[in-house]
Amino acid sequence: MAAANAPIAMREALTLPSIDINPQFITFTHVTMESDKYICVRETAPQNSVVIIDMNMPNQPLRRPITADSALMNPNSRILALKGGSFY
């Protein structure tokens, strides 16, 4: 199928290492993307944190000191859903 007839158009919006995400955390178990609005990354070193990337402002990631098994942003509001872990 030619690219012009493809049902989906893809483009690279950013690379996670360009906003200081360690490549070891760029895996299916550490990164979630609910929609085109937010990306969440769980970092476990040097300290446990969740990085929230708002795709309207991708160069301003928000880091929070949270331990969680998984993290997911609500696509319609700034609500973070967490599974397991502990909060500081």
PDB file of C-alpha atoms in Angstrom:
ATOM      1  CA  MET A   1       0.000   0.000   0.000  1.00  0.00           C
ATOM      2  CA  ALA A   2       1.419   3.352  -0.977  1.00  0.00           C
ATOM      3  CA  ALA A   3       1.987   5.900   1.777  1.00  0.00           C
ATOM      4  CA  ALA A   4      -0.514   8.279   0.151  1.00  0.00           C
ATOM      5  CA  ASN A   5      -3.254   5.659   0.536  1.00  0.00           C
ATOM      6  CA  ALA A   6      -2.372   4.634   4.111  1.00  0.00           C
ATOM      7  CA  PRO A   7      -5.272   4.839   6.589  1.00  0.00           C
ATOM      8  CA  ILE A   8      -3.020   6.397   9.250  1.00  0.00           C
ATOM      9  CA  ALA A   9      -0.491   9.182   8.932  1.00  0.00           C
ATOM     10  CA  MET A  10       2.400   8.919  11.383  1.00  0.00           C
ATOM     11  CA  ARG A  11       4.944  11.528  12.395  1.00  0.00           C
ATOM     12  CA  GLU A  12       7.502  11.761  15.158  1.00  0.00           C
ATOM     13  CA  ALA A  13       6.468  14.437  17.670  1.00  0.00           C
ATOM     14  CA  LEU A  14       9.459  14.065  19.999  1.00  0.00           C
ATOM     15  CA  THR A  15      11.994  11.573  21.242  1.00  0.00           C
ATOM     16  CA  LEU A  16      11.841  10.780  24.945  1.00  0.00           C
ATOM     17  CA  PRO A  17      15.644  10.944  25.439  1.00  0.00           C
ATOM     18  CA  SER A  18      15.517  14.541  24.157  1.00  0.00           C
ATOM     19  CA  ILE A  19      13.543  15.485  27.295  1.00  0.00           C
ATOM     20  CA  ASP A  20      15.891  13.617  29.667  1.00  0.00           C
ATOM     21  CA  ILE A  21      14.054  10.273  29.828  1.00  0.00           C
ATOM     22  CA  ASN A  22      16.613   7.514  30.357  1.00  0.00           C
ATOM     23  CA  PRO A  23      16.393   4.992  27.471  1.00  0.00           C
ATOM     24  CA  GLN A  24      16.222   2.110  29.985  1.00  0.00           C
ATOM     25  CA  PHE A  25      12.701   3.308  30.916  1.00  0.00           C
ATOM     26  CA  ILE A  26      11.406   3.481  27.335  1.00  0.00           C
ATOM     27  CA  THR A  27       9.646   0.107  27.451  1.00  0.00           C
ATOM     28  CA  PHE A  28       6.064  -1.137  27.406  1.00  0.00           C
ATOM     29  CA  THR A  29       6.210  -1.672  31.181  1.00  0.00           C
ATOM     30  CA  HIS A  30       7.303   1.917  31.894  1.00  0.00           C
ATOM     31  CA  VAL A  31       5.559   4.084  29.270  1.00  0.00           C
ATOM     32  CA  THR A  32       1.813   4.639  28.807  1.00  0.00           C
ATOM     33  CA  MET A  33       0.011   6.759  26.259  1.00  0.00           C
ATOM     34  CA  GLU A  34      -3.770   6.961  26.647  1.00  0.00           C
ATOM     35  CA  SER A  35      -4.332   9.374  23.768  1.00  0.00           C
ATOM     36  CA  ASP A  36      -2.438  11.941  21.748  1.00  0.00           C
ATOM     37  CA  LYS A  37      -2.552  14.317  24.746  1.00  0.00           C
ATOM     38  CA  TYR A  38      -0.338  12.742  27.435  1.00  0.00           C
ATOM     39  CA  ILE A  39       2.545  10.309  27.843  1.00  0.00           C
ATOM     40  CA  CYS A  40       3.464   8.917  31.283  1.00  0.00           C
ATOM     41  CA  VAL A  41       6.846   7.387  32.072  1.00  0.00           C
ATOM     42  CA  ARG A  42       7.626   5.517  35.300  1.00  0.00           C
ATOM     43  CA  GLU A  43      11.225   5.957  36.354  1.00  0.00           C
ATOM     44  CA  THR A  44      12.697   3.686  39.010  1.00  0.00           C
ATOM     45  CA  ALA A  45      16.232   5.068  39.252  1.00  0.00           C
ATOM     46  CA  PRO A  46      17.893   7.076  40.665  1.00  0.00           C
ATOM     47  CA  GLN A  47      14.615   7.651  42.522  1.00  0.00           C
ATOM     48  CA  ASN A  48      11.058   6.508  41.862  1.00  0.00           C
ATOM     49  CA  SER A  49       9.096   9.078  39.914  1.00  0.00           C
ATOM     50  CA  VAL A  50       6.372   9.494  37.318  1.00  0.00           C
ATOM     51  CA  VAL A  51       7.041  11.853  34.419  1.00  0.00           C
ATOM     52  CA  ILE A  52       3.973  13.378  32.765  1.00  0.00           C
ATOM     53  CA  ILE A  53       4.477  14.759  29.271  1.00  0.00           C
ATOM     54  CA  ASP A  54       1.712  17.042  28.041  1.00  0.00           C
ATOM     55  CA  MET A  55       1.951  16.863  24.249  1.00  0.00           C
ATOM     56  CA  ASN A  56       0.810  20.504  24.014  1.00  0.00           C
ATOM     57  CA  MET A  57       4.024  21.390  25.920  1.00  0.00           C
ATOM     58  CA  PRO A  58       6.324  18.399  25.333  1.00  0.00           C
ATOM     59  CA  ASN A  59       9.505  20.238  26.314  1.00  0.00           C
ATOM     60  CA  GLN A  60       8.163  20.881  29.831  1.00  0.00           C
ATOM     61  CA  PRO A  61       7.812  17.404  31.389  1.00  0.00           C
ATOM     62  CA  LEU A  62       6.394  17.283  34.918  1.00  0.00           C
ATOM     63  CA  ARG A  63       8.217  14.941  37.345  1.00  0.00           C
ATOM     64  CA  ARG A  64       6.519  13.767  40.530  1.00  0.00           C
ATOM     65  CA  PRO A  65       8.130  11.610  43.270  1.00  0.00           C
ATOM     66  CA  ILE A  66       5.648   8.721  43.075  1.00  0.00           C
ATOM     67  CA  THR A  67       6.162   4.973  43.288  1.00  0.00           C
ATOM     68  CA  ALA A  68       3.597   3.087  41.204  1.00  0.00           C
ATOM     69  CA  ASP A  69       3.245  -0.170  39.293  1.00  0.00           C
ATOM     70  CA  SER A  70       1.627   1.756  36.422  1.00  0.00           C
ATOM     71  CA  ALA A  71       0.483   5.304  35.684  1.00  0.00           C
ATOM     72  CA  LEU A  72      -2.030   6.636  33.176  1.00  0.00           C
ATOM     73  CA  MET A  73      -3.336  10.144  32.496  1.00  0.00           C
ATOM     74  CA  ASN A  74      -7.010  10.839  31.928  1.00  0.00           C
ATOM     75  CA  PRO A  75      -7.216  12.110  28.324  1.00  0.00           C
ATOM     76  CA  ASN A  76      -9.841  14.753  29.180  1.00  0.00           C
ATOM     77  CA  SER A  77      -8.440  16.318  32.365  1.00  0.00           C
ATOM     78  CA  ARG A  78      -5.273  16.512  34.439  1.00  0.00           C
ATOM     79  CA  ILE A  79      -6.062  13.435  36.535  1.00  0.00           C
ATOM     80  CA  LEU A  80      -3.401  10.778  37.014  1.00  0.00           C
ATOM     81  CA  ALA A  81      -4.508   7.183  37.646  1.00  0.00           C
ATOM     82  CA  LEU A  82      -2.023   5.044  39.573  1.00  0.00           C
ATOM     83  CA  LYS A  83      -1.904   1.327  40.271  1.00  0.00           C
ATOM     84  CA  GLY A  84      -0.120   0.146  43.410  1.00  0.00           C
ATOM     85  CA  GLY A  85       2.902   1.899  44.842  1.00  0.00           C
ATOM     86  CA  SER A  86       3.104   4.629  47.479  1.00  0.00           C
ATOM     87  CA  PHE A  87       2.821   8.408  47.504  1.00  0.00           C
ATOM     88  CA  TYR A  88       5.083  11.003  49.124  1.00  0.00           C
TER      89      TYR A  88
END
